[in-house]
Coordinates of C-alpha atoms and ligand atoms in Angstrom, one line a residue:
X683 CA -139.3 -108.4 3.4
X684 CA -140.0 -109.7 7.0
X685 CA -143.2 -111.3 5.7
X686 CA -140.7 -114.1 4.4
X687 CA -138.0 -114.4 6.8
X688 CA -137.5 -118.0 8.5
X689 CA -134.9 -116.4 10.9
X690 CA -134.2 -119.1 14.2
X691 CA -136.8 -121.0 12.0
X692 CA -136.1 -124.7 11.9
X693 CA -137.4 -126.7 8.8
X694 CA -137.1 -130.5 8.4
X695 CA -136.5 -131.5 4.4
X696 CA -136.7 -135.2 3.5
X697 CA -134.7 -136.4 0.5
X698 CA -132.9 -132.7 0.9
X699 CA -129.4 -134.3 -0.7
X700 CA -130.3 -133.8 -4.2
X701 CA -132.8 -132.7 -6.5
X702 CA -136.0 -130.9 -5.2
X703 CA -135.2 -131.1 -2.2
X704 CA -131.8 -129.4 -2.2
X705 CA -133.1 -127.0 -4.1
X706 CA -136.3 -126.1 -1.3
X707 CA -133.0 -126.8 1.3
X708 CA -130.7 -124.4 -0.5
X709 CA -134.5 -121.8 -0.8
X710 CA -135.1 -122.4 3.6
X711 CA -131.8 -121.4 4.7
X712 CA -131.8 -118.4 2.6
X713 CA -134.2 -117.7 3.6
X714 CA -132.9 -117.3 7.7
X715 CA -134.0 -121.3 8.0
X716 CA -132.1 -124.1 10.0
X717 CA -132.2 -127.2 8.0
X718 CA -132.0 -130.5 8.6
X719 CA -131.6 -132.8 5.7
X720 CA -132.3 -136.3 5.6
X721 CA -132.0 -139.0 3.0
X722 CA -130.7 -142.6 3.0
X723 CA -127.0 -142.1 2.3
X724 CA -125.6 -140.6 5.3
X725 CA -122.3 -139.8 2.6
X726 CA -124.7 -138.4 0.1
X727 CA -126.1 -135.7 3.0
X728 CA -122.3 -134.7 3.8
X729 CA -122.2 -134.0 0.4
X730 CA -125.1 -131.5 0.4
X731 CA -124.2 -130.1 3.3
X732 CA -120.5 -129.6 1.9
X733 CA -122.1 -127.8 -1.8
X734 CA -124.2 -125.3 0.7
X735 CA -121.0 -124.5 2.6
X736 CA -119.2 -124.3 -0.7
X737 CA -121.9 -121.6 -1.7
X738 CA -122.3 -119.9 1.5
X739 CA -125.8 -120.5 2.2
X740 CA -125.4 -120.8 5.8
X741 CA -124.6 -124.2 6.1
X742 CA -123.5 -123.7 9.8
X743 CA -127.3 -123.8 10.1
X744 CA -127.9 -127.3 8.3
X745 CA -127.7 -131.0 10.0
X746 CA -127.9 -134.3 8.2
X747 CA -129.7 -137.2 9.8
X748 CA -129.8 -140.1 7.4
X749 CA -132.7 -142.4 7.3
X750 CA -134.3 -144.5 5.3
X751 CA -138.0 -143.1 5.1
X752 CA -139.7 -145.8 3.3
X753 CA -139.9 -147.7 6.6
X754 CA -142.6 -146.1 9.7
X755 CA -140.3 -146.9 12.5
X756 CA -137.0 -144.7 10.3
X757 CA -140.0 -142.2 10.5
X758 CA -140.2 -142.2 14.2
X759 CA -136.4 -142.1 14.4
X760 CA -135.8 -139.0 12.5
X761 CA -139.0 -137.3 14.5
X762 CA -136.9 -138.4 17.7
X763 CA -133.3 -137.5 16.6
X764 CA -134.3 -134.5 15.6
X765 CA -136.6 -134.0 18.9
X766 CA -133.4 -134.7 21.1
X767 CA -131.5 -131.1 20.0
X768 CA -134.9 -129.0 19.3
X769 CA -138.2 -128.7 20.7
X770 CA -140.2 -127.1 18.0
X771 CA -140.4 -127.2 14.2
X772 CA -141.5 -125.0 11.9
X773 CA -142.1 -126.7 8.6
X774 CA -141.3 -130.4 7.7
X775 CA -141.2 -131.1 3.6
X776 CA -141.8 -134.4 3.0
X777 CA -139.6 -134.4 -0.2
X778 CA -138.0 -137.5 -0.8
X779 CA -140.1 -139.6 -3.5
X780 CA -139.4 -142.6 -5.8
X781 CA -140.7 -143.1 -9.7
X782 CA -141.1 -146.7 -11.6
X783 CA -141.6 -147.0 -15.6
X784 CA -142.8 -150.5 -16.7
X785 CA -146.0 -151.2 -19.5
X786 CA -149.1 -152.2 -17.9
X787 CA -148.3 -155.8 -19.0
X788 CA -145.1 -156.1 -16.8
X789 CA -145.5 -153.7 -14.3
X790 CA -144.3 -155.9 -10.7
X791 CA -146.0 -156.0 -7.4
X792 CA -142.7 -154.5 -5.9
X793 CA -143.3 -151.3 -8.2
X794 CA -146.5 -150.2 -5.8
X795 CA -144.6 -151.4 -2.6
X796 CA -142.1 -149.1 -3.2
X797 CA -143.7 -146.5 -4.2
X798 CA -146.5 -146.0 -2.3
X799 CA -144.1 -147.0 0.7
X800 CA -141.9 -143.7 0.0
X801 CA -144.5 -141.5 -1.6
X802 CA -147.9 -141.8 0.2
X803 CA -147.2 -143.6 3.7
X804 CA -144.0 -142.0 4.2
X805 CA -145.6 -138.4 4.6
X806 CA -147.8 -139.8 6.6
X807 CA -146.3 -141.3 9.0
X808 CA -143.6 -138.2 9.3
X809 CA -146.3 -135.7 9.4
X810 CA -148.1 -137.9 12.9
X811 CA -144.5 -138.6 13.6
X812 CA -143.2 -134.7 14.2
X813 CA -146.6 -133.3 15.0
X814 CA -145.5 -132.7 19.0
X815 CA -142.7 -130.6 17.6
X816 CA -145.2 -128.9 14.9
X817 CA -147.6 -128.4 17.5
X818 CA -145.1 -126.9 19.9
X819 CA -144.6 -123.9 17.2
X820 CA -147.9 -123.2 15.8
X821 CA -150.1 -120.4 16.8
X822 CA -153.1 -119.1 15.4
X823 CA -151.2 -116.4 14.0
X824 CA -148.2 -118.2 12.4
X825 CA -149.0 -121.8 11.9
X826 CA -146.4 -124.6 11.9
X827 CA -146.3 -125.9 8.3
X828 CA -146.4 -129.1 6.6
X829 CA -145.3 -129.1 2.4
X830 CA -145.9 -132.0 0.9
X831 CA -144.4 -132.4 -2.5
X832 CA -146.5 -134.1 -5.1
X833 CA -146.7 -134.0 -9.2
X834 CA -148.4 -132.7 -12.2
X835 CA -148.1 -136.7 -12.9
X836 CA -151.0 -136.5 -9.9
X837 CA -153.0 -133.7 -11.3
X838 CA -153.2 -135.1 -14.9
X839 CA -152.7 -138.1 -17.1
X840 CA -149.3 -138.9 -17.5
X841 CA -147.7 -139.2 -21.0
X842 CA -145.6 -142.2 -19.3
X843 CA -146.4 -145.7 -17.6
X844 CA -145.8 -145.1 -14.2
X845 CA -149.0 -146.0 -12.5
X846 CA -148.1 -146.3 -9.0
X847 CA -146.0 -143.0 -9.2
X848 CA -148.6 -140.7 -10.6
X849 CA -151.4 -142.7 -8.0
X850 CA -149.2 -142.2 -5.4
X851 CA -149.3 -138.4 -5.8
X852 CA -152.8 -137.6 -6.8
X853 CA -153.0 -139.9 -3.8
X854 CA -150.7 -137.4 -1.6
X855 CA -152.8 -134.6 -3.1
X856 CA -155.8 -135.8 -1.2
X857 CA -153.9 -136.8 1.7
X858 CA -153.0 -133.1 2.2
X859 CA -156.4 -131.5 1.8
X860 CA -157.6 -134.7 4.7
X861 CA -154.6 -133.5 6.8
X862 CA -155.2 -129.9 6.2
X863 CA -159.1 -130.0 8.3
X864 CA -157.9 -132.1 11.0
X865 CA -154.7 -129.9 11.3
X866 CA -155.7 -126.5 10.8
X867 CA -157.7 -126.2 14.7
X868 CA -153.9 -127.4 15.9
X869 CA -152.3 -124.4 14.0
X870 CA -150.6 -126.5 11.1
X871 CA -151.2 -125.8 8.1
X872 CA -150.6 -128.6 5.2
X873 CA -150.4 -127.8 1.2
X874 CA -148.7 -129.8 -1.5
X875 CA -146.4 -128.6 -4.4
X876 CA -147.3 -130.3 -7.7
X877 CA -144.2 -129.5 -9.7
X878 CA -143.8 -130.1 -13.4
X879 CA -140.3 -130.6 -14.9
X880 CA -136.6 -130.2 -13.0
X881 CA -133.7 -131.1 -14.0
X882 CA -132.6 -133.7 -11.4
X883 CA -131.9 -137.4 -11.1
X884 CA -135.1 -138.5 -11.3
X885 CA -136.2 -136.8 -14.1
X886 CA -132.0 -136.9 -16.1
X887 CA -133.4 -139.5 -18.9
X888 CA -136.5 -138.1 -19.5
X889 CA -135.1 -135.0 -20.1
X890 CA -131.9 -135.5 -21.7
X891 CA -134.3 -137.8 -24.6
X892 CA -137.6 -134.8 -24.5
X893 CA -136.2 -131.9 -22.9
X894 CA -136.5 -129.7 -25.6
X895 CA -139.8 -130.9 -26.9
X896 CA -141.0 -130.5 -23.6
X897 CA -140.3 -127.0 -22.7
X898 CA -141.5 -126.0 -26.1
X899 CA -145.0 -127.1 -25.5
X900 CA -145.1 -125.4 -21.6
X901 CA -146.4 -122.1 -22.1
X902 CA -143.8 -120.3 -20.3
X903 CA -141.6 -122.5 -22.8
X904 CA -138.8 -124.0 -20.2
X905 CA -137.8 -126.1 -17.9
X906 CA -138.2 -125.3 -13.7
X907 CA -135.4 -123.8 -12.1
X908 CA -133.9 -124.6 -8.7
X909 CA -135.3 -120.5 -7.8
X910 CA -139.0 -121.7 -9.0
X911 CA -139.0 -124.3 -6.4
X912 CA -137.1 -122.2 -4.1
X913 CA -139.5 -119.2 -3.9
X914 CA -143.1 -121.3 -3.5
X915 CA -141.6 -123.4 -0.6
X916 CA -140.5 -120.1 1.2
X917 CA -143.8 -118.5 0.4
X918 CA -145.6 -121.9 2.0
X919 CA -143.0 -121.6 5.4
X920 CA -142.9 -118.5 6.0
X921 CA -145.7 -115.2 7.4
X922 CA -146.7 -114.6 4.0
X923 CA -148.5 -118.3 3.9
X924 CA -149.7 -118.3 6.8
X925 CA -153.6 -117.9 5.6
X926 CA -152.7 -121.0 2.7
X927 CA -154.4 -124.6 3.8
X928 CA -155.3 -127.8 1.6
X929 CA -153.7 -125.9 -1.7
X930 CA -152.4 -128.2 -4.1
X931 CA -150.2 -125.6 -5.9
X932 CA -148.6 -126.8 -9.3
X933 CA -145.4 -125.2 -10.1
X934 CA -145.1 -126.1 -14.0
X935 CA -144.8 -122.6 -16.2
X936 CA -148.8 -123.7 -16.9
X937 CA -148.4 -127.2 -18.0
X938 CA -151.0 -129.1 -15.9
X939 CA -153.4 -126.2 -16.6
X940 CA -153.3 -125.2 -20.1
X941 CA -151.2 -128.4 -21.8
Ligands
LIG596 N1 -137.8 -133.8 -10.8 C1 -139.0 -133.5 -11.3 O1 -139.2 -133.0 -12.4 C2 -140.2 -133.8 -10.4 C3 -141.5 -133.5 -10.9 C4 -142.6 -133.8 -10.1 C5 -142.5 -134.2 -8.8 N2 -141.2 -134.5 -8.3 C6 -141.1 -135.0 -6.9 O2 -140.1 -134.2 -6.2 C7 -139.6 -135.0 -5.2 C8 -138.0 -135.1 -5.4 O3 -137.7 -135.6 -6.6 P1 -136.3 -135.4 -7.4 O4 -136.7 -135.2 -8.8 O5 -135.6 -134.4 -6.7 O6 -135.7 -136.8 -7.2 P2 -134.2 -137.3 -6.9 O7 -133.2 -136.4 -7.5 O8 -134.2 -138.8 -7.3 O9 -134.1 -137.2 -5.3 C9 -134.8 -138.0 -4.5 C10 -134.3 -137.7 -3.0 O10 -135.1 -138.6 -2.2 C11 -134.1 -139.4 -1.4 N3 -134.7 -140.7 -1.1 C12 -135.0 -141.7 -2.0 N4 -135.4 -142.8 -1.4 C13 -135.4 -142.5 -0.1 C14 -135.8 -143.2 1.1 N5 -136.3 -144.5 1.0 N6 -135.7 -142.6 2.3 C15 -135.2 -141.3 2.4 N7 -134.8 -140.6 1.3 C16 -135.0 -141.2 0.1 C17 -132.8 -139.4 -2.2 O11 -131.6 -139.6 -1.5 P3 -131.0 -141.1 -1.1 O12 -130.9 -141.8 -2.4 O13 -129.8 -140.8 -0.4 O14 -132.0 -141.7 -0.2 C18 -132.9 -138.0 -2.8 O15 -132.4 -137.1 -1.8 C19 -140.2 -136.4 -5.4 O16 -141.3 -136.6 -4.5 C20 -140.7 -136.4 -6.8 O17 -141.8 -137.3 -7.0 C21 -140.1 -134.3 -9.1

């Protein structure tokens, strides 16, 4: 089972204090990973990092650095925090992602600002941000890695009106396939996760009003589970993903591809 050990690995998770992103944190250190977390509520990270000790999942290995990734220069700031006590890393997920519902008539200005701020610019300018440290682990062998977390909302036509949120991901899609051929000569590779439906704060009303109906139409008739996005984010870090560049993989139980 070496072929997906992260041992003396580090990994970098954006928006790692909740949701997804605990749930690819909680996967990563598992998995042999150091972690470091980072979202905007420096109490909210304590938090996370107190719920992995509290399940043993080798939170001696995770840090917090809070930041608020919306804005380039936090970008830089994390890169360089996280550059004064390491000098390589081995994957960054750029995680942490916002959603807005309005109708087309009333949908506000502020709605794309914010949006595309957190969910397209902010990968980019993390991804430029930590490539020294990226570059400073890859090797033709085992690539540094960069996951980038997008949506079946970016793969298909979404049943709600968020139409900066599901541009901003088909958006992010692209973005990775781009990154992916300037990357891959400097041994970092660069997929996206396209997930369908978890259970997190994001997605709590949604669910709590369709949850049912929803699963019942997937074909493998449920709901994702914090293992589902687990498992394809250690596959993507670790030796056996090593050969996996520009993928856009959705994790959904078949929705975006059958529904
Ligand atoms: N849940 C789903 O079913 C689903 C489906 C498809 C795609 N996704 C994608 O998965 C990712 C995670 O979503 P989620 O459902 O886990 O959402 P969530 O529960 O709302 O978590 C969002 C995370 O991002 C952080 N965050 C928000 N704004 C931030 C900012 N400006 N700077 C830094 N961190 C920030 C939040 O922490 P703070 O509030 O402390 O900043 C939190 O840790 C997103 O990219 C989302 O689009 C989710």
């Amino acid at each position: 089972m070496d072929l997906f050990d992260l041992s003396g690995r580090t990994a970098v998770v954006t928006g790692g204090s909740r949701g997804i992103g605990l749930m690819i944190a909680r996967g990563l250190l598992s998995a042999g990973a150091t972690v470091v977390l980072s979202s905007r509520k420096a109490d909210a990270c304590e938090q996370a990092r107190t719920d992995l000790l509290a399940d043993g999942t080798g939170a001696d290995r995770v840090r917090a650095v809070p930041a608020d990734l919306s804005r380039e220069d936090e970008c830089l700031r994390l890169a360089a925090v996280v550059g004064e006590h390491i000098d390589r890393v081995h994957v960054l997920v750029n995680n942490a992602g916002a959603t807005w519902r309005a109708p087309l008539a009333e949908f506000p200005a502020s709605a794309w600002d914010k949006v595309v701020d957190l969910n397209l610019k902010s990968p980019f300018f993390l991804t430029r941000a930590f490539l020294p440290l990226l570059e400073a682990d890859g090797t033709a062998d085992d690539p540094a890695r960069v996951i980038n977390i997008g949506s079946i909302d970016g793969l298909r036509v979404p049943s709600v009106p968020n139409y900066s949120y599901s541009a901003s991901k088909a958006a992010v899609h692209h973005l990775t396939r781009v990154l992916a051929a300037e990357l891959g000569p400097r041994h970092v590779t660069v997929n996206a996760v396209a997930p369908g439906p978890f259970e997190t704060k994001m997605m709590a009303a949604t669910l709590e009003a369709r949850g049912e109906e929803i699963a019942a139409a997937s074909p493998l008739g449920r709901i994702g589970r914090p293992d589902d996005m687990a498992g394809v984010a250690v596959f993507l870090a670790s030796r056996a993903g090593s050969y996996v560049t520009g993928a856009v993989i959705p994790v959904d139980g078949g929705i975006s591809t059958t529904c």
